[in-house]
Coordinates of C-alpha atoms in Angstrom, one line a residue:
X51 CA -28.2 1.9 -0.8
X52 CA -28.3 4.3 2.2
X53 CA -25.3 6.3 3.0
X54 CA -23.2 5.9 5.8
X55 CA -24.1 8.6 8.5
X56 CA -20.9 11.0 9.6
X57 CA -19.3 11.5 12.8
X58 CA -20.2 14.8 13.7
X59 CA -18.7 17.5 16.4
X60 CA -19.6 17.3 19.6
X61 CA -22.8 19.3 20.2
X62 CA -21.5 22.2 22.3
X63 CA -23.3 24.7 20.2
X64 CA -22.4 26.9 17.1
X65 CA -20.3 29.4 19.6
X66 CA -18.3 26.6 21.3
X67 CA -18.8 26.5 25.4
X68 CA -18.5 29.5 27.5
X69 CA -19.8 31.8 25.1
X70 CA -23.0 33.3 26.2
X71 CA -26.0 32.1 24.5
X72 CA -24.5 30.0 22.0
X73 CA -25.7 26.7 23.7
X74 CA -24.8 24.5 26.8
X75 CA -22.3 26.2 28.9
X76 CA -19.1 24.3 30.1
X77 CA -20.2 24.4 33.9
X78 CA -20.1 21.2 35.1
X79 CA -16.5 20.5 36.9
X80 CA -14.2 17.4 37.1
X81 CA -15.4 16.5 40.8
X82 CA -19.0 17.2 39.8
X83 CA -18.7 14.8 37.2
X84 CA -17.0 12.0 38.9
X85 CA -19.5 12.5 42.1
X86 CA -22.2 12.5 39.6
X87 CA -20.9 9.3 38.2
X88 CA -20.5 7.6 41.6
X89 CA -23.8 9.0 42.7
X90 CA -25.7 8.0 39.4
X91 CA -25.4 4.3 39.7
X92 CA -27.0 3.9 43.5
X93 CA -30.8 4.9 43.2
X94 CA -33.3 4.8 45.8
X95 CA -34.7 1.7 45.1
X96 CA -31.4 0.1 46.0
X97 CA -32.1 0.8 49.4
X98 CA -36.4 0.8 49.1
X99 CA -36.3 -1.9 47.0
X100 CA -33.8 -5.0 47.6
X101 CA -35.7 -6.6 50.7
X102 CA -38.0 -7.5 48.5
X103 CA -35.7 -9.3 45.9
X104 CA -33.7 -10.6 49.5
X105 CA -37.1 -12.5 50.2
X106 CA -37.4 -13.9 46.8
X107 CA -34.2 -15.0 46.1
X108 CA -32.7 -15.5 49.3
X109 CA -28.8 -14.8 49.7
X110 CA -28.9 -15.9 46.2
X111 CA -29.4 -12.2 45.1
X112 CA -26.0 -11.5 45.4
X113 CA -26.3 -13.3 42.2
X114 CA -29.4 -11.3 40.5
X115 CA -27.3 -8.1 41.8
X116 CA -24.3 -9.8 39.5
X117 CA -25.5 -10.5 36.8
X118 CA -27.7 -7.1 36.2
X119 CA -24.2 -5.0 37.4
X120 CA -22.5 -7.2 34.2
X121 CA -24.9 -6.1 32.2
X122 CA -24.8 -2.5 33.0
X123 CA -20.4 -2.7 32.6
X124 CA -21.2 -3.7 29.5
X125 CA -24.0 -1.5 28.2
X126 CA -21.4 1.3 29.9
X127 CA -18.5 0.5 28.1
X128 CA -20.7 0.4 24.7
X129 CA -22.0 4.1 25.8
X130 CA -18.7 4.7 27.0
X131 CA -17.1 4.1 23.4
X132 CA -19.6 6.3 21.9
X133 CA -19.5 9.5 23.9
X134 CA -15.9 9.5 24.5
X135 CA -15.4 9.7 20.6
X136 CA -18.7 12.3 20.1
X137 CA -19.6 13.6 23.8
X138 CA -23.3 15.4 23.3
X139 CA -25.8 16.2 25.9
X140 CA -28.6 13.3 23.7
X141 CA -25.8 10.6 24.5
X142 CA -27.3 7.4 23.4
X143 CA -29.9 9.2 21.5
X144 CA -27.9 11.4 19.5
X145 CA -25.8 8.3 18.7
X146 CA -28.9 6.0 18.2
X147 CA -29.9 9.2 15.3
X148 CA -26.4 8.7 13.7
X149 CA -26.1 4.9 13.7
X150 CA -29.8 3.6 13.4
X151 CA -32.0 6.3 11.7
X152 CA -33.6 9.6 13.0
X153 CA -36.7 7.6 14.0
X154 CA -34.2 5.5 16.6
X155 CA -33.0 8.8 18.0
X156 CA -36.3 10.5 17.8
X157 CA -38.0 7.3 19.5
X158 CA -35.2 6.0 22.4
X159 CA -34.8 9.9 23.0
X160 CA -38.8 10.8 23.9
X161 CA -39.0 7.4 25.4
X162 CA -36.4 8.2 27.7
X163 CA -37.9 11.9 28.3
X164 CA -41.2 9.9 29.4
X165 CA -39.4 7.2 31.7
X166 CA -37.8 10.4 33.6
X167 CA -40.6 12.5 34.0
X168 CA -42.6 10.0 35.2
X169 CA -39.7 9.2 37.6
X170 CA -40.3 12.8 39.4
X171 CA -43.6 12.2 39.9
X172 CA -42.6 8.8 41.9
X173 CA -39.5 10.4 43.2
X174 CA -41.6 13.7 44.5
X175 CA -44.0 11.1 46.3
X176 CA -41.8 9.4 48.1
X177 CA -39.8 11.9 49.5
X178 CA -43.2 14.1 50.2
X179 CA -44.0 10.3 52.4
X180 CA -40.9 10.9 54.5
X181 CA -41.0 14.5 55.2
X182 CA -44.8 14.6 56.2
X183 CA -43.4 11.8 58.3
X184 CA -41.2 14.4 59.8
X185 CA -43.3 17.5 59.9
X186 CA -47.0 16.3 59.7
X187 CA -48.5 20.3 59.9
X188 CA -47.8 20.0 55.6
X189 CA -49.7 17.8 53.8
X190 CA -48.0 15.0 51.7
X191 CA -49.2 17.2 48.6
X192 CA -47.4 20.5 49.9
X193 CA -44.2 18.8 50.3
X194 CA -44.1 17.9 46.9
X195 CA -45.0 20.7 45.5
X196 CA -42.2 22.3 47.7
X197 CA -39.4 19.5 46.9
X198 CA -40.3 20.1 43.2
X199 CA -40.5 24.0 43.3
X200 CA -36.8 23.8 44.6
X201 CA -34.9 21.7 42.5
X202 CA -36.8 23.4 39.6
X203 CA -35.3 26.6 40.9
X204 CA -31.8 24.9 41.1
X205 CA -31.8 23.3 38.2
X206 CA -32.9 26.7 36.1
X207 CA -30.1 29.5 38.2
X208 CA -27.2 27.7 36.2
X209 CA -25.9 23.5 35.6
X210 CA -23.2 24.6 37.8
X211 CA -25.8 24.4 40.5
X212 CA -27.4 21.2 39.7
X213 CA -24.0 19.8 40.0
X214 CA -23.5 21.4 43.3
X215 CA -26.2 20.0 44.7
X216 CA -25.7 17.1 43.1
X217 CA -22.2 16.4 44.5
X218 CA -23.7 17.0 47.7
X219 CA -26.8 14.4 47.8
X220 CA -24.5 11.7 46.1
X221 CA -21.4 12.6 48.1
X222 CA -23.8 11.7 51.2
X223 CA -25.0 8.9 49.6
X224 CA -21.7 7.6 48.8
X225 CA -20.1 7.9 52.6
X226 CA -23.5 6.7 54.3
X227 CA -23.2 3.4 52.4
X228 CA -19.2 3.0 52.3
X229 CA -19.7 3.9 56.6
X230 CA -22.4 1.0 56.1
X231 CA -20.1 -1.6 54.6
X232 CA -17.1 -1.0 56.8
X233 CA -19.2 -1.3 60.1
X234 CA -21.6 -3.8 58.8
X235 CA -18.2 -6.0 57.7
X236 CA -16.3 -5.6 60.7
X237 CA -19.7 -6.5 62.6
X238 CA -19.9 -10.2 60.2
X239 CA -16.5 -10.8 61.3
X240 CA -16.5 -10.2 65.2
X241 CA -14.5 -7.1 65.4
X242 CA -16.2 -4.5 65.5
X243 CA -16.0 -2.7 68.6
X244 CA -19.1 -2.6 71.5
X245 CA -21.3 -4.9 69.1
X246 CA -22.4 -8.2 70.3
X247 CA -24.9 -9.2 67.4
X248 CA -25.5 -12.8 67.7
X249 CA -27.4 -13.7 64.2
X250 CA -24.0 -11.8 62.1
X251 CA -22.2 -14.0 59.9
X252 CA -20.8 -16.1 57.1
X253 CA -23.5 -18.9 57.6
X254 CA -26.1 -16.7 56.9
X255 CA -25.2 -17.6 53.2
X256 CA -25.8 -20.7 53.2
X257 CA -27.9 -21.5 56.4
X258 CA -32.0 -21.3 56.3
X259 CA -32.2 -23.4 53.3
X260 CA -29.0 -22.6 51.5
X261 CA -27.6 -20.3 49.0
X262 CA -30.5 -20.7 46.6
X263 CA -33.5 -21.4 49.2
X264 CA -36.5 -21.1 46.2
X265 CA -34.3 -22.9 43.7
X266 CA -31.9 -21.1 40.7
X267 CA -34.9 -20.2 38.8
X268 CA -35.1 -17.1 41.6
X269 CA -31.9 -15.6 40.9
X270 CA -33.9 -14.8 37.1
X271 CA -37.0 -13.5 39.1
X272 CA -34.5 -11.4 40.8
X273 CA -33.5 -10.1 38.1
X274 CA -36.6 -8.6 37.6
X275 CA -37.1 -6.8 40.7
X276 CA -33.6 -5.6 40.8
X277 CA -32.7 -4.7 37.5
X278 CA -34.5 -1.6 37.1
X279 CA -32.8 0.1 40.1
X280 CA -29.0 0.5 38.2
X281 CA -31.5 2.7 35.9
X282 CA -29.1 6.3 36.1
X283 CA -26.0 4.7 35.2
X284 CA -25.7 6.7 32.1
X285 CA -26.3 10.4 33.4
X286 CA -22.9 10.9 33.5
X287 CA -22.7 10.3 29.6
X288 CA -25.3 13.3 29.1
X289 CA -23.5 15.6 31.6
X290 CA -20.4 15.4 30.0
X291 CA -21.8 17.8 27.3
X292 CA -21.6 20.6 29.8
X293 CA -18.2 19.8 31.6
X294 CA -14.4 21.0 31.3
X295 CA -13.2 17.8 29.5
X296 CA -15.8 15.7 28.2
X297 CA -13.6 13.1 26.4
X298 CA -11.9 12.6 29.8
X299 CA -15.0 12.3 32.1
X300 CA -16.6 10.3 30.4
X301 CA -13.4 7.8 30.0
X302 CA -12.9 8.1 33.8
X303 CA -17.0 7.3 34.5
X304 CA -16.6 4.4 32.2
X305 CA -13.5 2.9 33.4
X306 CA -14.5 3.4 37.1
X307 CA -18.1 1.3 36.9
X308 CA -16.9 -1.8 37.7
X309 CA -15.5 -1.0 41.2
X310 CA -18.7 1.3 41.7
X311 CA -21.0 -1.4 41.1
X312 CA -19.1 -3.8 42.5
X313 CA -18.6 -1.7 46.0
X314 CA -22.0 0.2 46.4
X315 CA -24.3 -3.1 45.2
X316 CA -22.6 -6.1 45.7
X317 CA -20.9 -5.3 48.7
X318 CA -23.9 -3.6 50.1
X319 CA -26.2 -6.4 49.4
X320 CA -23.5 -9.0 50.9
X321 CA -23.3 -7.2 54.3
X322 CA -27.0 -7.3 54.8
X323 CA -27.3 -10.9 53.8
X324 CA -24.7 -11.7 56.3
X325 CA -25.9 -9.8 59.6
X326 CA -29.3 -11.5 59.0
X327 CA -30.7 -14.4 57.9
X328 CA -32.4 -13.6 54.7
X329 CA -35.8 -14.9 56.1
X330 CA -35.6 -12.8 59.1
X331 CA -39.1 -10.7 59.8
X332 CA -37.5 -7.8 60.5
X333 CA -36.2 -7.4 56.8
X334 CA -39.6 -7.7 55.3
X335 CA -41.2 -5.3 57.8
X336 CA -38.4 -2.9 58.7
X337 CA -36.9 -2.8 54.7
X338 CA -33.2 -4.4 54.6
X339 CA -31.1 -1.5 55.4
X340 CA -32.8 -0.6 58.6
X341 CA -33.0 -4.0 59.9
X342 CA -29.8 -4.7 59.6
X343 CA -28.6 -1.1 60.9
X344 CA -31.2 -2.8 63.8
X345 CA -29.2 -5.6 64.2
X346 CA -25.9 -3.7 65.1
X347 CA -27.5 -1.9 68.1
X348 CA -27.4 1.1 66.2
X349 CA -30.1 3.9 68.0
X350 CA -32.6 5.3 65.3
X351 CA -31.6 3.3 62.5
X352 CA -35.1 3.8 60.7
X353 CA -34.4 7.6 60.9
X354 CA -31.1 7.4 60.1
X355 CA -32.4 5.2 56.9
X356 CA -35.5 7.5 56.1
X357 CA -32.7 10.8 55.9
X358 CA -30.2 8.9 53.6
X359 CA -33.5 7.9 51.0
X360 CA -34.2 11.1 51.3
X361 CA -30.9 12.3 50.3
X362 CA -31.4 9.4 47.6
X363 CA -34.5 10.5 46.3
X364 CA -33.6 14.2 46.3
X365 CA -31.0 13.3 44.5
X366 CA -32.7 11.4 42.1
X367 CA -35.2 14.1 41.5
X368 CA -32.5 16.7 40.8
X369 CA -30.5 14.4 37.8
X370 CA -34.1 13.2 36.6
X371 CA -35.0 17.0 36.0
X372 CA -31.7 17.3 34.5
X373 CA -31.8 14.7 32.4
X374 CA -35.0 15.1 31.3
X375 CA -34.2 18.4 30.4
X376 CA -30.8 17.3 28.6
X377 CA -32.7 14.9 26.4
X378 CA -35.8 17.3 25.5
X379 CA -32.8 20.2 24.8
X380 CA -30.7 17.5 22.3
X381 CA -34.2 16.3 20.7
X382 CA -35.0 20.4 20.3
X383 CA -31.9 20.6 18.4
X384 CA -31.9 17.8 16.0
X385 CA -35.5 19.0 15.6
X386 CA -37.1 16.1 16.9
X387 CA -39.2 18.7 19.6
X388 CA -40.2 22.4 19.3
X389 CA -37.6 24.5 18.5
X390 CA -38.1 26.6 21.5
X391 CA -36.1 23.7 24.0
X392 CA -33.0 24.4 21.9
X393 CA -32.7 27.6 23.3
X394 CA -30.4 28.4 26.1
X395 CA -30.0 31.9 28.0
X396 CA -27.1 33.8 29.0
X397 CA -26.2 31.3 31.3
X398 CA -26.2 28.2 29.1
X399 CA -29.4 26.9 30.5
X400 CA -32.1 25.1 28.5
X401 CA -35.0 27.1 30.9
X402 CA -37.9 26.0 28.2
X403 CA -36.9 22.3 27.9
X404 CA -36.8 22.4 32.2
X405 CA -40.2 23.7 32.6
X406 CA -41.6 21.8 30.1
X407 CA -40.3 18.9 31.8
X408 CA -41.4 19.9 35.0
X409 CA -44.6 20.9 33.9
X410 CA -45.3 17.2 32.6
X411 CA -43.9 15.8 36.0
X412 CA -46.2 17.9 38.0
X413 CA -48.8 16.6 35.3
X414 CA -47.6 12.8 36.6
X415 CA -47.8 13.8 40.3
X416 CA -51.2 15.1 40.3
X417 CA -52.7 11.7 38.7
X418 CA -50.3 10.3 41.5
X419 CA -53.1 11.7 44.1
X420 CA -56.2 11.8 41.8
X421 CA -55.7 8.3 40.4
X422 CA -52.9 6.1 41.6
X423 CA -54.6 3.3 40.6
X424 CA -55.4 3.6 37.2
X425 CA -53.9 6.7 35.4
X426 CA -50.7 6.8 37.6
X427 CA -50.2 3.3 38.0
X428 CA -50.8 2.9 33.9
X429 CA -47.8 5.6 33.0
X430 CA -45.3 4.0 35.9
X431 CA -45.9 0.7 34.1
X432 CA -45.8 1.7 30.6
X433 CA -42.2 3.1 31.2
X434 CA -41.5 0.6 33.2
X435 CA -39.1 -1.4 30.3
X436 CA -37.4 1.7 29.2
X437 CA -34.4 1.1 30.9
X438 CA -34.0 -2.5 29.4
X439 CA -35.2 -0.6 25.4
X440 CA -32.6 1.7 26.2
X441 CA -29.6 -0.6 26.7
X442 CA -30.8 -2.3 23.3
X443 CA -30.6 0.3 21.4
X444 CA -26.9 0.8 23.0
X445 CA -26.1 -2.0 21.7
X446 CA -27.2 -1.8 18.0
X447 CA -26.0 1.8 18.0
X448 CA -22.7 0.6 19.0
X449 CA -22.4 -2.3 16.7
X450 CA -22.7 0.5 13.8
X451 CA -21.0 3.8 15.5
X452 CA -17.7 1.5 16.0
X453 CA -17.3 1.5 12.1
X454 CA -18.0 5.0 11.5
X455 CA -15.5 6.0 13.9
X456 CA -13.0 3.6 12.9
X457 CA -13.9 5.2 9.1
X458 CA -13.4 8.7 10.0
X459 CA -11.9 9.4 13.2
X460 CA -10.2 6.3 14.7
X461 CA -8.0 8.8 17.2
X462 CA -11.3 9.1 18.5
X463 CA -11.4 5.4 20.1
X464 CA -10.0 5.8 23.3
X465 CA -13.1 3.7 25.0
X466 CA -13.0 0.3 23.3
X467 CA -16.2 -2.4 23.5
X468 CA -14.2 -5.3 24.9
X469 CA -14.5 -8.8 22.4
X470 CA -16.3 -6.3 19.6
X471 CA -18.9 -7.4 17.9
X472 CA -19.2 -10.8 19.8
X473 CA -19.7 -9.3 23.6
X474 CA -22.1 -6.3 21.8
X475 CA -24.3 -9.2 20.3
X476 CA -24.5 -11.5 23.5
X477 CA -25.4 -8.5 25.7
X478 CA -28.1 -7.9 23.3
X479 CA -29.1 -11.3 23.6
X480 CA -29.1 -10.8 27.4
X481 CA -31.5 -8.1 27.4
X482 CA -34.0 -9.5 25.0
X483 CA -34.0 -13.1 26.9
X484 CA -34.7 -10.5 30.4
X485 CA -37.5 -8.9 28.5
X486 CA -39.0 -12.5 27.2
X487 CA -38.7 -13.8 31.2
X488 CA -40.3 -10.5 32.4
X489 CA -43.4 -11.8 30.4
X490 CA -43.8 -14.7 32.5
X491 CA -44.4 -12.7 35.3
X492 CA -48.3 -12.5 35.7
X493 CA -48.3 -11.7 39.0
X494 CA -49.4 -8.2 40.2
X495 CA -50.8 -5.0 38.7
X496 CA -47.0 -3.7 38.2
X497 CA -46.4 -7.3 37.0
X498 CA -43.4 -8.0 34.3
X499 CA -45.8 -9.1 31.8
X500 CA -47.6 -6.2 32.4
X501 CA -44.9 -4.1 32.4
X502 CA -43.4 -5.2 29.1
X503 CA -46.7 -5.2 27.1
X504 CA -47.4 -1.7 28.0
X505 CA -44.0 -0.2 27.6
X506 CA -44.4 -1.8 23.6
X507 CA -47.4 -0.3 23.4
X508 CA -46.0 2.9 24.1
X509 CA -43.2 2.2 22.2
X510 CA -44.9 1.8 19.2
X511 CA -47.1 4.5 19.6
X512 CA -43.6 6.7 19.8
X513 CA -41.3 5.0 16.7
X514 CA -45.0 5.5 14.4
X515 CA -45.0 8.7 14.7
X516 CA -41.2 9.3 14.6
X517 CA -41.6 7.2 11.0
X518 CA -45.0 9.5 10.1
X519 CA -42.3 12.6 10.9
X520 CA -39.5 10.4 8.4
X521 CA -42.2 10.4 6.0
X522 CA -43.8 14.0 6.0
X523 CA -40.4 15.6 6.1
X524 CA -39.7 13.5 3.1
X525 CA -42.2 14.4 1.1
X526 CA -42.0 18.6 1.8
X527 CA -38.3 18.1 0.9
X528 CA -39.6 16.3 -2.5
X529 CA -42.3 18.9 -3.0
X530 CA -40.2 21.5 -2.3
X531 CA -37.5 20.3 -5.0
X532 CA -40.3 19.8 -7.5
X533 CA -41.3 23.2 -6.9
X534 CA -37.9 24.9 -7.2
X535 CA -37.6 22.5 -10.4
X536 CA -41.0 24.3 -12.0
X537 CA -39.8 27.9 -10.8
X538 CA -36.6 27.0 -13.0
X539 CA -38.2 26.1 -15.6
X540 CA -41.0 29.1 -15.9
X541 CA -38.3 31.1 -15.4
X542 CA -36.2 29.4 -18.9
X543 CA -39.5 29.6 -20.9
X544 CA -40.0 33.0 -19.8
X545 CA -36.6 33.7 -21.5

């Protein structure tokens, strides 16, 4: 019979925040935080990658879009209930080591690390693609190596910086696409100012074949393409670690989800689907956004777009290097990684666990260039699923972590799972039927199928060692007590 793991301090280092040296530093503030939160749940591929899912599913999306931003509220207020009680900068993996097992932690938390660094690598690319774009006299190369370069530099002066800059890219994101919504709405319904656009409105949604123009099996295949872009939702869970209150920020992040998805996805998605037919050419040629910016009249709307995904991307880069870091720092400290990304400097900041993750993604965007079709394309699909692994293990870490904290420190609830255990096990059920579908998918070199079985692969590779670490560790313990056990008794007989 194992014994029930305990509910430990939150992991602010042996000093306590703010003094030097003694781990991550409190530098984070309350509006860097909530912008970080707002920011972290719109990703680039909302805006790269939802014509695509607009072309499969039709205005039926909206539904896809739905049901993905229901899961996520969920898997949030799961995360939610387990940080608030214990904030820590491994966040689901330092709770996944409590509830589940060190291998869990050990495995979700390096799985993660490799889903993120493999992220700068695509990140760097496609924001090198749009600034060659702009100034053509630097190779694609050299602007990644510059975007890269900087945002290491940021990310390594102090975590008050990365929040700087992070409140900035997201604070952009966050009025370009509330800007888009107002004047995309007013545009659907007729009143918006020196705009005639003739192909705006409500019958968009059902026009062209209807609501469901390829039938209700596309809102699942929607799912697919859309579900990986709410991946980021949880930075705010690890940044907490480093702020002023963490037991508040994370609270307000959780509580605040719904509206954010609701606002930046849903209503996003709905004004596009409603300028334009969903089958319009110029969505699968121009990309959503900028055809529908087209639509309005709007001069240089592909600029315009290409500046806010770069803002996007930037800012995607600058919380993936942070969280990357955040999760190799927690795993250094548990001893799950060298000991070496444990240590902070004067300023709080995990520098070794930051270049080692930048070194790695650097690693990723080379074989972006050298190979993109085999090496590159392999690690972008074998991490692929981690998002969807990493909400599962949410879920079973919650369905455990509730009782400990109810056991020991039931103050600590103020986040509570809604309809606990039942709406824990029926998310879970969620994700694992979207991983099953995703194996139907055969189309494609990046298909789902594809996708899946490599991510497992990897996986598995990861929780066999982290059980061959279980076992090794085991056995130097038992050794070691054997030997102290001899030494005792040599010493007795020498008496």
């Amino acid at each position: 019979m194992t014994s029930q793991p305990t509910l430990p301090k939150a992991d602010r280092g042996p000093g306590g925040p703010g003094d030097p040296g003694s781990g991550l530093q409190a530098g984070l503030k309350n509006r860097h935080l909530s912008m970080i939160a707002i920011g972290g749940v719109i990703g680039a591929g909302l805006f790269v990658g939802s014509s695509s899912g607009i072309a499969t599913a039709g205005p039926g999306i909206l539904l896809s879009y739905a049901l993905v931003g229901t899961l996520v509220v969920l898997v949030m207020r799961m995360l939610g209930e387990m940080s608030a009680a214990n904030p820590t900068s491994g966040s689901f993996s330092a709770h996944a080591d409590r509830a589940l097992g060190r291998w869990a932690g050990f495995s979700i938390g390096w799985l993660y690390w490799f889903f993120w660094v493999v992220v700068l690598a695509v990140e760097a690319t496609a924001g090198a693609k749009i600034l060659e774009g702009w100034i053509p006299a630097v190779p694609q190369w050299g602007w990644a190596l510059i975007v890269m370069v900087v945002l290491t530099a940021t990310n390594l002066v102090s975590v008050g910086s990365y929040g700087e800059f992070e409140f900035w890219f997201a604070g952009i994101k966050v009025v370009a696409i509330g800007a888009f919504i107002v004047v995309g709405g007013l545009a659907v319904f007729g009143v918006l100012p020196g705009v005639d656009s003739d192909k705006a409105g409500l019958d968009n949604l059902t026009g062209h074949g209807g609501f469901l123009p390829h039938g209700p099996g596309a809102i699942l295949t929607g799912v697919l393409l859309v579900v990986f872009s709410f991946m980021g939702s949880e930075i705010a869970t690890l940044a907490a670690g480093e702020s002023e209150d963490p037991q508040r920020a994370v609270t307000k992040s959780t509580n605040s989800i719904i509206w954010r998805i609701g606002v930046f996805y849903l209503g996003s998605i709905f004004v596009v689907v409603t300028l334009l037919p969903w089958d319009d050419k110029a969505i699968a040629d121009k990309g959503s956004y900028v055809a529908a910016l087209d639509s309005l009249g709007i001069a240089h709307a592909g600029q315009i777009m290409n500046f806010i995904v770069l803002t996007s991307v930037l800012s995607c880069l600058n919380s993936g290097l942070y969280t990357a870091s955040r999760m190799a720092y927690s795993l250094g400290e548990r001893g799950d990684a060298p000991k070496s990304f444990a240590r902070v400097n004067g300023r709080g900041v995990p520098r070794t666990a930051i270049l080692a993750s930048v070194v790695f993604g650097f690693v990723a965007v080379f074989f972006n260039y050298l190979s993109p079709d085999t090496i590159f394309l392999f690690l972008v699909n074998s991490s692929g699923a981690v998002a969807l692994f990493v909400w599962l293990v949410i879920c079973f870490s919650q369905l455990r972590m509730r009782r400990i904290i109810q056991r020991e420190a039931p103050e600590k609830l103020v986040v509570r799972m809604w309809l606990y255990p039942y709406l824990t096990w029926a998310t879970a059920a969620l994700i694992v039927f979207v991983l099953g579908y995703m194996l139907t998918d055969t189309e494609g070199e990046s298909s789902g199928r594809t996708t899946v079985l490599l991510s497992v692969l990897v996986a598995a590779a990861v929780v066999a060692i982290a059980f061959v670490k279980e076992k090794v560790a085991k056995d130097r313990a038992r050794d070691g007590a054997q030997d102290g056990a001899e030494d005792g008794s040599e010493a007795l007989t020498a008496r």
